[in-house]
Amino acid sequence: MDLKQLEYFVRVAELGSFTRASIALDIAQPALSRQVRLLEVELRQNLLVRNGRGVTVTEAGKVLLEHSRGVLHQIERIREELSRVRGAPSGRVAVGLPPSLSRVLTVPITREFRARMPDATLSITEGLSVTMRESLMNGRLDIALLYNAVPSTDIDLFPLLDEPLFFVQRADQAAADPIPLREIAQHPLVIPSRPNALRMLVETELANLGCRPRIALEIDGVAAILGLVADGMGSAVLSMNAVVTSAKAAQFVVRPITEPGLHSKLSMAVSSRRPTTGTQQAMLELLQETTTKLIEHA
């Protein structure tokens, strides 16, 4: 079997589409389809079922998919070991960052990555925790920073930070006094839509007190949320880091939440289905150092 054909098959199976796989692999779709078909002919098995929505993996395809992941991982490990002999890690690492951290972490992480691993390639994607979790499982991401991630058999979690959350209002609307969590239910909120991790946390904790949030607007994006708070459209629940890194931080008052306080747990996540390579392990260490330093400083 040709290793390139195995790589093509794995990517098509993980993305569930020849179209998406051809874009990810930067190869023409007819050529990609032909290579996968040649693999099926060689193995005398149908590996994928084509349908109008994409492809699904057959039973034979599932067996090959698990073995192919292992083979490709070992090949990557060999390349990394040889590069280590040469003196510098190589390989590719795909990292997912939540929007509230992306603008703070992208530049320092990229700078440090290039300094430590000049022969390796880094890809950074911004996304919501739910989307990034799916990308971890289908192989589009190697590492992701997730808020309030629920443990599962599909991903391995490494706790990183426990960030307190604050009640954010326009500066002319309130003083910076602490606010009991129960009182937040009395204020119209500008908050992300479900199933955003922050939204689910606020709703769950208020429900524990017998309250429901007053949702004024559902907005997926920290900058947009802060812009609407500044415009008087409502209040928000955000981390201190999200506010202080805003271009208009002076327009807001940030109030501690009490009785009880709200905390957002940030974790590094990797797929439990694929062992981490040496380069990915080095990236995990880099992320832990950089994220902890920058967020705690903020």
mmCIF file with all atom_site columns, N, CA and C in Angstrom, residues 30-101:
data_model
loop_
_atom_site.group_PDB
_atom_site.id
_atom_site.type_symbol
_atom_site.label_atom_id
_atom_site.label_alt_id
_atom_site.label_comp_id
_atom_site.label_asym_id
_atom_site.label_entity_id
_atom_site.label_seq_id
_atom_site.pdbx_PDB_ins_code
_atom_site.Cartn_x
_atom_site.Cartn_y
_atom_site.Cartn_z
_atom_site.occupancy
_atom_site.B_iso_or_equiv
_atom_site.pdbx_formal_charge
_atom_site.auth_seq_id
_atom_site.auth_comp_id
_atom_site.auth_asym_id
_atom_site.auth_atom_id
_atom_site.pdbx_PDB_model_num
ATOM 1   N N  . PRO A 1 30  ? -10.619 15.115 -8.463 1.00 0.00 ? 30  PRO A N  1
ATOM 2   C CA . PRO A 1 30  ? -10.569 13.891 -9.280 1.00 0.00 ? 30  PRO A CA 1
ATOM 3   C C  . PRO A 1 30  ? -9.342  13.039 -8.989 1.00 0.00 ? 30  PRO A C  1
ATOM 4   N N  . ALA A 1 31  ? -8.186  13.695 -8.791 1.00 0.00 ? 31  ALA A N  1
ATOM 5   C CA . ALA A 1 31  ? -6.961  12.956 -8.484 1.00 0.00 ? 31  ALA A CA 1
ATOM 6   C C  . ALA A 1 31  ? -7.064  12.278 -7.122 1.00 0.00 ? 31  ALA A C  1
ATOM 7   N N  . LEU A 1 32  ? -7.657  12.983 -6.158 1.00 0.00 ? 32  LEU A N  1
ATOM 8   C CA . LEU A 1 32  ? -7.846  12.401 -4.822 1.00 0.00 ? 32  LEU A CA 1
ATOM 9   C C  . LEU A 1 32  ? -8.767  11.191 -4.892 1.00 0.00 ? 32  LEU A C  1
ATOM 10  N N  . SER A 1 33  ? -9.873  11.326 -5.593 1.00 0.00 ? 33  SER A N  1
ATOM 11  C CA . SER A 1 33  ? -10.830 10.228 -5.723 1.00 0.00 ? 33  SER A CA 1
ATOM 12  C C  . SER A 1 33  ? -10.186 9.026  -6.414 1.00 0.00 ? 33  SER A C  1
ATOM 13  N N  . ARG A 1 34  ? -9.361  9.285  -7.420 1.00 0.00 ? 34  ARG A N  1
ATOM 14  C CA . ARG A 1 34  ? -8.699  8.197  -8.146 1.00 0.00 ? 34  ARG A CA 1
ATOM 15  C C  . ARG A 1 34  ? -7.733  7.427  -7.242 1.00 0.00 ? 34  ARG A C  1
ATOM 16  N N  . GLN A 1 35  ? -6.982  8.136  -6.408 1.00 0.00 ? 35  GLN A N  1
ATOM 17  C CA . GLN A 1 35  ? -6.026  7.481  -5.519 1.00 0.00 ? 35  GLN A CA 1
ATOM 18  C C  . GLN A 1 35  ? -6.729  6.614  -4.474 1.00 0.00 ? 35  GLN A C  1
ATOM 19  N N  . VAL A 1 36  ? -7.828  7.113  -3.942 1.00 0.00 ? 36  VAL A N  1
ATOM 20  C CA . VAL A 1 36  ? -8.578  6.321  -2.959 1.00 0.00 ? 36  VAL A CA 1
ATOM 21  C C  . VAL A 1 36  ? -9.196  5.098  -3.636 1.00 0.00 ? 36  VAL A C  1
ATOM 22  N N  . ARG A 1 37  ? -9.675  5.276  -4.868 1.00 0.00 ? 37  ARG A N  1
ATOM 23  C CA . ARG A 1 37  ? -10.250 4.147  -5.591 1.00 0.00 ? 37  ARG A CA 1
ATOM 24  C C  . ARG A 1 37  ? -9.187  3.088  -5.879 1.00 0.00 ? 37  ARG A C  1
ATOM 25  N N  . LEU A 1 38  ? -7.967  3.500  -6.210 1.00 0.00 ? 38  LEU A N  1
ATOM 26  C CA . LEU A 1 38  ? -6.878  2.552  -6.437 1.00 0.00 ? 38  LEU A CA 1
ATOM 27  C C  . LEU A 1 38  ? -6.583  1.749  -5.175 1.00 0.00 ? 38  LEU A C  1
ATOM 28  N N  . LEU A 1 39  ? -6.697  2.399  -4.037 1.00 0.00 ? 39  LEU A N  1
ATOM 29  C CA . LEU A 1 39  ? -6.494  1.703  -2.761 1.00 0.00 ? 39  LEU A CA 1
ATOM 30  C C  . LEU A 1 39  ? -7.589  0.658  -2.559 1.00 0.00 ? 39  LEU A C  1
ATOM 31  N N  . GLU A 1 40  ? -8.820  1.028  -2.869 1.00 0.00 ? 40  GLU A N  1
ATOM 32  C CA . GLU A 1 40  ? -9.928  0.079  -2.732 1.00 0.00 ? 40  GLU A CA 1
ATOM 33  C C  . GLU A 1 40  ? -9.741  -1.122 -3.667 1.00 0.00 ? 40  GLU A C  1
ATOM 34  N N  . VAL A 1 41  ? -9.273  -0.865 -4.881 1.00 0.00 ? 41  VAL A N  1
ATOM 35  C CA . VAL A 1 41  ? -9.046  -1.944 -5.841 1.00 0.00 ? 41  VAL A CA 1
ATOM 36  C C  . VAL A 1 41  ? -7.960  -2.884 -5.337 1.00 0.00 ? 41  VAL A C  1
ATOM 37  N N  . GLU A 1 42  ? -6.883  -2.306 -4.816 1.00 0.00 ? 42  GLU A N  1
ATOM 38  C CA . GLU A 1 42  ? -5.789  -3.127 -4.306 1.00 0.00 ? 42  GLU A CA 1
ATOM 39  C C  . GLU A 1 42  ? -6.236  -4.008 -3.147 1.00 0.00 ? 42  GLU A C  1
ATOM 40  N N  . LEU A 1 43  ? -7.061  -3.458 -2.248 1.00 0.00 ? 43  LEU A N  1
ATOM 41  C CA . LEU A 1 43  ? -7.509  -4.193 -1.068 1.00 0.00 ? 43  LEU A CA 1
ATOM 42  C C  . LEU A 1 43  ? -8.757  -5.040 -1.338 1.00 0.00 ? 43  LEU A C  1
ATOM 43  N N  . ARG A 1 44  ? -9.352  -4.856 -2.536 1.00 0.00 ? 44  ARG A N  1
ATOM 44  C CA . ARG A 1 44  ? -10.562 -5.587 -2.909 1.00 0.00 ? 44  ARG A CA 1
ATOM 45  C C  . ARG A 1 44  ? -11.683 -5.381 -1.894 1.00 0.00 ? 44  ARG A C  1
ATOM 46  N N  . GLN A 1 45  ? -11.784 -4.166 -1.422 1.00 0.00 ? 45  GLN A N  1
ATOM 47  C CA . GLN A 1 45  ? -12.809 -3.808 -0.441 1.00 0.00 ? 45  GLN A CA 1
ATOM 48  C C  . GLN A 1 45  ? -13.312 -2.408 -0.741 1.00 0.00 ? 45  GLN A C  1
ATOM 49  N N  . ASN A 1 46  ? -14.599 -2.187 -0.540 1.00 0.00 ? 46  ASN A N  1
ATOM 50  C CA . ASN A 1 46  ? -15.126 -0.825 -0.561 1.00 0.00 ? 46  ASN A CA 1
ATOM 51  C C  . ASN A 1 46  ? -14.856 -0.199 0.797  1.00 0.00 ? 46  ASN A C  1
ATOM 52  N N  . LEU A 1 47  ? -14.136 0.897  0.800  1.00 0.00 ? 47  LEU A N  1
ATOM 53  C CA . LEU A 1 47  ? -13.751 1.552  2.048  1.00 0.00 ? 47  LEU A CA 1
ATOM 54  C C  . LEU A 1 47  ? -14.683 2.705  2.414  1.00 0.00 ? 47  LEU A C  1
ATOM 55  N N  . LEU A 1 48  ? -15.288 3.302  1.392  1.00 0.00 ? 48  LEU A N  1
ATOM 56  C CA . LEU A 1 48  ? -16.143 4.470  1.611  1.00 0.00 ? 48  LEU A CA 1
ATOM 57  C C  . LEU A 1 48  ? -17.440 4.298  0.826  1.00 0.00 ? 48  LEU A C  1
ATOM 58  N N  . VAL A 1 49  ? -18.521 4.792  1.403  1.00 0.00 ? 49  VAL A N  1
ATOM 59  C CA . VAL A 1 49  ? -19.803 4.830  0.702  1.00 0.00 ? 49  VAL A CA 1
ATOM 60  C C  . VAL A 1 49  ? -20.071 6.278  0.304  1.00 0.00 ? 49  VAL A C  1
ATOM 61  N N  . ARG A 1 50  ? -20.139 6.542  -0.994 1.00 0.00 ? 50  ARG A N  1
ATOM 62  C CA . ARG A 1 50  ? -20.399 7.897  -1.477 1.00 0.00 ? 50  ARG A CA 1
ATOM 63  C C  . ARG A 1 50  ? -21.895 8.168  -1.465 1.00 0.00 ? 50  ARG A C  1
ATOM 64  N N  . ASN A 1 51  ? -22.276 9.351  -0.982 1.00 0.00 ? 51  ASN A N  1
ATOM 65  C CA . ASN A 1 51  ? -23.676 9.765  -1.017 1.00 0.00 ? 51  ASN A CA 1
ATOM 66  C C  . ASN A 1 51  ? -23.749 11.258 -1.296 1.00 0.00 ? 51  ASN A C  1
ATOM 67  N N  . GLY A 1 52  ? -24.948 11.782 -1.363 1.00 0.00 ? 52  GLY A N  1
ATOM 68  C CA . GLY A 1 52  ? -25.129 13.190 -1.724 1.00 0.00 ? 52  GLY A CA 1
ATOM 69  C C  . GLY A 1 52  ? -24.555 14.161 -0.711 1.00 0.00 ? 52  GLY A C  1
ATOM 70  N N  . ARG A 1 53  ? -24.392 13.717 0.531  1.00 0.00 ? 53  ARG A N  1
ATOM 71  C CA . ARG A 1 53  ? -23.890 14.613 1.584  1.00 0.00 ? 53  ARG A CA 1
ATOM 72  C C  . ARG A 1 53  ? -22.397 14.450 1.840  1.00 0.00 ? 53  ARG A C  1
ATOM 73  N N  . GLY A 1 54  ? -21.756 13.501 1.166  1.00 0.00 ? 54  GLY A N  1
ATOM 74  C CA . GLY A 1 54  ? -20.334 13.267 1.388  1.00 0.00 ? 54  GLY A CA 1
ATOM 75  C C  . GLY A 1 54  ? -20.022 11.790 1.339  1.00 0.00 ? 54  GLY A C  1
ATOM 76  N N  . VAL A 1 55  ? -19.288 11.292 2.336  1.00 0.00 ? 55  VAL A N  1
ATOM 77  C CA . VAL A 1 55  ? -18.950 9.873  2.388  1.00 0.00 ? 55  VAL A CA 1
ATOM 78  C C  . VAL A 1 55  ? -19.088 9.362  3.817  1.00 0.00 ? 55  VAL A C  1
ATOM 79  N N  . THR A 1 56  ? -19.352 8.065  3.944  1.00 0.00 ? 56  THR A N  1
ATOM 80  C CA . THR A 1 56  ? -19.305 7.383  5.238  1.00 0.00 ? 56  THR A CA 1
ATOM 81  C C  . THR A 1 56  ? -18.355 6.202  5.100  1.00 0.00 ? 56  THR A C  1
ATOM 82  N N  . VAL A 1 57  ? -17.813 5.756  6.209  1.00 0.00 ? 57  VAL A N  1
ATOM 83  C CA . VAL A 1 57  ? -16.811 4.698  6.207  1.00 0.00 ? 57  VAL A CA 1
ATOM 84  C C  . VAL A 1 57  ? -17.494 3.344  6.371  1.00 0.00 ? 57  VAL A C  1
ATOM 85  N N  . THR A 1 58  ? -17.115 2.371  5.535  1.00 0.00 ? 58  THR A N  1
ATOM 86  C CA . THR A 1 58  ? -17.637 1.016  5.663  1.00 0.00 ? 58  THR A CA 1
ATOM 87  C C  . THR A 1 58  ? -16.948 0.313  6.831  1.00 0.00 ? 58  THR A C  1
ATOM 88  N N  . GLU A 1 59  ? -17.391 -0.918 7.133  1.00 0.00 ? 59  GLU A N  1
ATOM 89  C CA . GLU A 1 59  ? -16.741 -1.681 8.199  1.00 0.00 ? 59  GLU A CA 1
ATOM 90  C C  . GLU A 1 59  ? -15.278 -1.936 7.866  1.00 0.00 ? 59  GLU A C  1
ATOM 91  N N  . ALA A 1 60  ? -15.003 -2.283 6.606  1.00 0.00 ? 60  ALA A N  1
ATOM 92  C CA . ALA A 1 60  ? -13.613 -2.466 6.183  1.00 0.00 ? 60  ALA A CA 1
ATOM 93  C C  . ALA A 1 60  ? -12.849 -1.152 6.293  1.00 0.00 ? 60  ALA A C  1
ATOM 94  N N  . GLY A 1 61  ? -13.511 -0.052 5.951  1.00 0.00 ? 61  GLY A N  1
ATOM 95  C CA . GLY A 1 61  ? -12.867 1.262  6.052  1.00 0.00 ? 61  GLY A CA 1
ATOM 96  C C  . GLY A 1 61  ? -12.522 1.630  7.477  1.00 0.00 ? 61  GLY A C  1
ATOM 97  N N  . LYS A 1 62  ? -13.403 1.255  8.440  1.00 0.00 ? 62  LYS A N  1
ATOM 98  C CA . LYS A 1 62  ? -13.125 1.553  9.848  1.00 0.00 ? 62  LYS A CA 1
ATOM 99  C C  . LYS A 1 62  ? -11.878 0.819  10.322 1.00 0.00 ? 62  LYS A C  1
ATOM 100 N N  . VAL A 1 63  ? -11.734 -0.440 9.891  1.00 0.00 ? 63  VAL A N  1
ATOM 101 C CA . VAL A 1 63  ? -10.540 -1.212 10.265 1.00 0.00 ? 63  VAL A CA 1
ATOM 102 C C  . VAL A 1 63  ? -9.289  -0.556 9.690  1.00 0.00 ? 63  VAL A C  1
ATOM 103 N N  . LEU A 1 64  ? -9.351  -0.205 8.399  1.00 0.00 ? 64  LEU A N  1
ATOM 104 C CA . LEU A 1 64  ? -8.191  0.420  7.767  1.00 0.00 ? 64  LEU A CA 1
ATOM 105 C C  . LEU A 1 64  ? -7.897  1.774  8.382  1.00 0.00 ? 64  LEU A C  1
ATOM 106 N N  . LEU A 1 65  ? -8.941  2.523  8.748  1.00 0.00 ? 65  LEU A N  1
ATOM 107 C CA . LEU A 1 65  ? -8.749  3.852  9.317  1.00 0.00 ? 65  LEU A CA 1
ATOM 108 C C  . LEU A 1 65  ? -7.942  3.782  10.614 1.00 0.00 ? 65  LEU A C  1
ATOM 109 N N  . GLU A 1 66  ? -8.297  2.855  11.498 1.00 0.00 ? 66  GLU A N  1
ATOM 110 C CA . GLU A 1 66  ? -7.579  2.730  12.766 1.00 0.00 ? 66  GLU A CA 1
ATOM 111 C C  . GLU A 1 66  ? -6.124  2.336  12.535 1.00 0.00 ? 66  GLU A C  1
ATOM 112 N N  . HIS A 1 67  ? -5.889  1.365  11.648 1.00 0.00 ? 67  HIS A N  1
ATOM 113 C CA . HIS A 1 67  ? -4.514  0.944  11.372 1.00 0.00 ? 67  HIS A CA 1
ATOM 114 C C  . HIS A 1 67  ? -3.720  2.040  10.661 1.00 0.00 ? 67  HIS A C  1
ATOM 115 N N  . SER A 1 68  ? -4.376  2.741  9.738  1.00 0.00 ? 68  SER A N  1
ATOM 116 C CA . SER A 1 68  ? -3.686  3.790  8.980  1.00 0.00 ? 68  SER A CA 1
ATOM 117 C C  . SER A 1 68  ? -3.244  4.928  9.880  1.00 0.00 ? 68  SER A C  1
ATOM 118 N N  . ARG A 1 69  ? -4.087  5.285  10.842 1.00 0.00 ? 69  ARG A N  1
ATOM 119 C CA . ARG A 1 69  ? -3.697  6.338  11.785 1.00 0.00 ? 69  ARG A CA 1
ATOM 120 C C  . ARG A 1 69  ? -2.419  5.944  12.504 1.00 0.00 ? 69  ARG A C  1
ATOM 121 N N  . GLY A 1 70  ? -2.341  4.680  12.928 1.00 0.00 ? 70  GLY A N  1
ATOM 122 C CA . GLY A 1 70  ? -1.142  4.203  13.620 1.00 0.00 ? 70  GLY A CA 1
ATOM 123 C C  . GLY A 1 70  ? 0.082   4.224  12.727 1.00 0.00 ? 70  GLY A C  1
ATOM 124 N N  . VAL A 1 71  ? -0.093  3.780  11.471 1.00 0.00 ? 71  VAL A N  1
ATOM 125 C CA . VAL A 1 71  ? 1.032   3.759  10.525 1.00 0.00 ? 71  VAL A CA 1
ATOM 126 C C  . VAL A 1 71  ? 1.535   5.167  10.252 1.00 0.00 ? 71  VAL A C  1
ATOM 127 N N  . LEU A 1 72  ? 0.607   6.077  9.956  1.00 0.00 ? 72  LEU A N  1
ATOM 128 C CA . LEU A 1 72  ? 0.996   7.449  9.645  1.00 0.00 ? 72  LEU A CA 1
ATOM 129 C C  . LEU A 1 72  ? 1.632   8.132  10.853 1.00 0.00 ? 72  LEU A C  1
ATOM 130 N N  . HIS A 1 73  ? 1.123   7.802  12.043 1.00 0.00 ? 73  HIS A N  1
ATOM 131 C CA . HIS A 1 73  ? 1.717   8.364  13.251 1.00 0.00 ? 73  HIS A CA 1
ATOM 132 C C  . HIS A 1 73  ? 3.164   7.874  13.408 1.00 0.00 ? 73  HIS A C  1
ATOM 133 N N  . GLN A 1 74  ? 3.390   6.602  13.157 1.00 0.00 ? 74  GLN A N  1
ATOM 134 C CA . GLN A 1 74  ? 4.745   6.067  13.282 1.00 0.00 ? 74  GLN A CA 1
ATOM 135 C C  . GLN A 1 74  ? 5.687   6.694  12.252 1.00 0.00 ? 74  GLN A C  1
ATOM 136 N N  . ILE A 1 75  ? 5.192   6.926  11.056 1.00 0.00 ? 75  ILE A N  1
ATOM 137 C CA . ILE A 1 75  ? 6.017   7.593  10.043 1.00 0.00 ? 75  ILE A CA 1
ATOM 138 C C  . ILE A 1 75  ? 6.395   8.996  10.502 1.00 0.00 ? 75  ILE A C  1
ATOM 139 N N  . GLU A 1 76  ? 5.422   9.702  11.083 1.00 0.00 ? 76  GLU A N  1
ATOM 140 C CA . GLU A 1 76  ? 5.696   11.040 11.600 1.00 0.00 ? 76  GLU A CA 1
ATOM 141 C C  . GLU A 1 76  ? 6.714   10.988 12.727 1.00 0.00 ? 76  GLU A C  1
ATOM 142 N N  . ARG A 1 77  ? 6.599   9.963  13.583 1.00 0.00 ? 77  ARG A N  1
ATOM 143 C CA . ARG A 1 77  ? 7.569   9.798  14.667 1.00 0.00 ? 77  ARG A CA 1
ATOM 144 C C  . ARG A 1 77  ? 8.971   9.553  14.116 1.00 0.00 ? 77  ARG A C  1
ATOM 145 N N  . ILE A 1 78  ? 9.078   8.771  13.059 1.00 0.00 ? 78  ILE A N  1
ATOM 146 C CA . ILE A 1 78  ? 10.389  8.514  12.443 1.00 0.00 ? 78  ILE A CA 1
ATOM 147 C C  . ILE A 1 78  ? 10.987  9.809  11.929 1.00 0.00 ? 78  ILE A C  1
ATOM 148 N N  . ARG A 1 79  ? 10.167  10.609 11.231 1.00 0.00 ? 79  ARG A N  1
ATOM 149 C CA . ARG A 1 79  ? 10.661  11.895 10.721 1.00 0.00 ? 79  ARG A CA 1
ATOM 150 C C  . ARG A 1 79  ? 11.138  12.784 11.868 1.00 0.00 ? 79  ARG A C  1
ATOM 151 N N  . GLU A 1 80  ? 10.371  12.787 12.964 1.00 0.00 ? 80  GLU A N  1
ATOM 152 C CA . GLU A 1 80  ? 10.741  13.626 14.105 1.00 0.00 ? 80  GLU A CA 1
ATOM 153 C C  . GLU A 1 80  ? 12.031  13.142 14.750 1.00 0.00 ? 80  GLU A C  1
ATOM 154 N N  . GLU A 1 81  ? 12.184  11.817 14.881 1.00 0.00 ? 81  GLU A N  1
ATOM 155 C CA . GLU A 1 81  ? 13.404  11.273 15.480 1.00 0.00 ? 81  GLU A CA 1
ATOM 156 C C  . GLU A 1 81  ? 14.625  11.631 14.637 1.00 0.00 ? 81  GLU A C  1
ATOM 157 N N  . LEU A 1 82  ? 14.469  11.535 13.325 1.00 0.00 ? 82  LEU A N  1
ATOM 158 C CA . LEU A 1 82  ? 15.587  11.885 12.441 1.00 0.00 ? 82  LEU A CA 1
ATOM 159 C C  . LEU A 1 82  ? 15.899  13.378 12.515 1.00 0.00 ? 82  LEU A C  1
ATOM 160 N N  . SER A 1 83  ? 14.839  14.190 12.613 1.00 0.00 ? 83  SER A N  1
ATOM 161 C CA . SER A 1 83  ? 15.078  15.636 12.719 1.00 0.00 ? 83  SER A CA 1
ATOM 162 C C  . SER A 1 83  ? 15.733  15.977 14.044 1.00 0.00 ? 83  SER A C  1
ATOM 163 N N  . ARG A 1 84  ? 15.402  15.193 15.093 1.00 0.00 ? 84  ARG A N  1
ATOM 164 C CA . ARG A 1 84  ? 16.024  15.425 16.393 1.00 0.00 ? 84  ARG A CA 1
ATOM 165 C C  . ARG A 1 84  ? 17.526  15.135 16.339 1.00 0.00 ? 84  ARG A C  1
ATOM 166 N N  . VAL A 1 85  ? 17.894  14.101 15.579 1.00 0.00 ? 85  VAL A N  1
ATOM 167 C CA . VAL A 1 85  ? 19.308  13.799 15.383 1.00 0.00 ? 85  VAL A CA 1
ATOM 168 C C  . VAL A 1 85  ? 20.000  14.966 14.702 1.00 0.00 ? 85  VAL A C  1
ATOM 169 N N  . ARG A 1 86  ? 19.256  15.592 13.769 1.00 0.00 ? 86  ARG A N  1
ATOM 170 C CA . ARG A 1 86  ? 19.798  16.756 13.071 1.00 0.00 ? 86  ARG A CA 1
ATOM 171 C C  . ARG A 1 86  ? 19.853  17.974 13.975 1.00 0.00 ? 86  ARG A C  1
ATOM 172 N N  . GLY A 1 87  ? 19.078  17.953 15.062 1.00 0.00 ? 87  GLY A N  1
ATOM 173 C CA . GLY A 1 87  ? 19.182  19.033 16.037 1.00 0.00 ? 87  GLY A CA 1
ATOM 174 C C  . GLY A 1 87  ? 17.983  19.927 16.166 1.00 0.00 ? 87  GLY A C  1
ATOM 175 N N  . ALA A 1 88  ? 16.912  19.712 15.387 1.00 0.00 ? 88  ALA A N  1
ATOM 176 C CA . ALA A 1 88  ? 15.740  20.586 15.487 1.00 0.00 ? 88  ALA A CA 1
ATOM 177 C C  . ALA A 1 88  ? 14.471  19.779 15.199 1.00 0.00 ? 88  ALA A C  1
ATOM 178 N N  . PRO A 1 89  ? 13.414  19.916 16.034 1.00 0.00 ? 89  PRO A N  1
ATOM 179 C CA . PRO A 1 89  ? 12.157  19.212 15.790 1.00 0.00 ? 89  PRO A CA 1
ATOM 180 C C  . PRO A 1 89  ? 11.511  19.685 14.490 1.00 0.00 ? 89  PRO A C  1
ATOM 181 N N  . SER A 1 90  ? 10.821  18.762 13.828 1.00 0.00 ? 90  SER A N  1
ATOM 182 C CA . SER A 1 90  ? 10.093  19.129 12.611 1.00 0.00 ? 90  SER A CA 1
ATOM 183 C C  . SER A 1 90  ? 8.662   18.614 12.749 1.00 0.00 ? 90  SER A C  1
ATOM 184 N N  . GLY A 1 91  ? 7.934   18.639 11.645 1.00 0.00 ? 91  GLY A N  1
ATOM 185 C CA . GLY A 1 91  ? 6.550   18.187 11.701 1.00 0.00 ? 91  GLY A CA 1
ATOM 186 C C  . GLY A 1 91  ? 5.603   19.370 11.716 1.00 0.00 ? 91  GLY A C  1
ATOM 187 N N  . ARG A 1 92  ? 4.312   19.065 11.784 1.00 0.00 ? 92  ARG A N  1
ATOM 188 C CA . ARG A 1 92  ? 3.280   20.097 11.751 1.00 0.00 ? 92  ARG A CA 1
ATOM 189 C C  . ARG A 1 92  ? 2.387   19.963 12.979 1.00 0.00 ? 92  ARG A C  1
ATOM 190 N N  . VAL A 1 93  ? 2.018   21.105 13.560 1.00 0.00 ? 93  VAL A N  1
ATOM 191 C CA . VAL A 1 93  ? 1.122   21.125 14.703 1.00 0.00 ? 93  VAL A CA 1
ATOM 192 C C  . VAL A 1 93  ? -0.034  22.076 14.394 1.00 0.00 ? 93  VAL A C  1
ATOM 193 N N  . ALA A 1 94  ? -1.257  21.573 14.531 1.00 0.00 ? 94  ALA A N  1
ATOM 194 C CA . ALA A 1 94  ? -2.452  22.402 14.316 1.00 0.00 ? 94  ALA A CA 1
ATOM 195 C C  . ALA A 1 94  ? -3.090  22.683 15.674 1.00 0.00 ? 94  ALA A C  1
ATOM 196 N N  . VAL A 1 95  ? -3.195  23.967 16.023 1.00 0.00 ? 95  VAL A N  1
ATOM 197 C CA . VAL A 1 95  ? -3.677  24.391 17.341 1.00 0.00 ? 95  VAL A CA 1
ATOM 198 C C  . VAL A 1 95  ? -4.955  25.208 17.189 1.00 0.00 ? 95  VAL A C  1
ATOM 199 N N  . GLY A 1 96  ? -5.919  24.946 18.056 1.00 0.00 ? 96  GLY A N  1
ATOM 200 C CA . GLY A 1 96  ? -7.151  25.721 18.073 1.00 0.00 ? 96  GLY A CA 1
ATOM 201 C C  . GLY A 1 96  ? -7.236  26.585 19.313 1.00 0.00 ? 96  GLY A C  1
ATOM 202 N N  . LEU A 1 97  ? -7.591  27.854 19.140 1.00 0.00 ? 97  LEU A N  1
ATOM 203 C CA . LEU A 1 97  ? -7.680  28.797 20.257 1.00 0.00 ? 97  LEU A CA 1
ATOM 204 C C  . LEU A 1 97  ? -9.073  29.427 20.297 1.00 0.00 ? 97  LEU A C  1
ATOM 205 N N  . PRO A 1 98  ? -9.638  29.632 21.492 1.00 0.00 ? 98  PRO A N  1
ATOM 206 C CA . PRO A 1 98  ? -10.918 30.346 21.588 1.00 0.00 ? 98  PRO A CA 1
ATOM 207 C C  . PRO A 1 98  ? -10.730 31.811 21.218 1.00 0.00 ? 98  PRO A C  1
ATOM 208 N N  . PRO A 1 99  ? -11.770 32.458 20.684 1.00 0.00 ? 99  PRO A N  1
ATOM 209 C CA . PRO A 1 99  ? -11.648 33.858 20.238 1.00 0.00 ? 99  PRO A CA 1
ATOM 210 C C  . PRO A 1 99  ? -11.141 34.799 21.318 1.00 0.00 ? 99  PRO A C  1
ATOM 211 N N  . SER A 1 100 ? -11.541 34.589 22.588 1.00 0.00 ? 100 SER A N  1
ATOM 212 C CA . SER A 1 100 ? -11.134 35.497 23.657 1.00 0.00 ? 100 SER A CA 1
ATOM 213 C C  . SER A 1 100 ? -9.636  35.433 23.937 1.00 0.00 ? 100 SER A C  1
ATOM 214 N N  . LEU A 1 101 ? -8.993  34.347 23.534 1.00 0.00 ? 101 LEU A N  1
ATOM 215 C CA . LEU A 1 101 ? -7.557  34.193 23.770 1.00 0.00 ? 101 LEU A CA 1
ATOM 216 C C  . LEU A 1 101 ? -6.722  34.334 22.503 1.00 0.00 ? 101 LEU A C  1
#
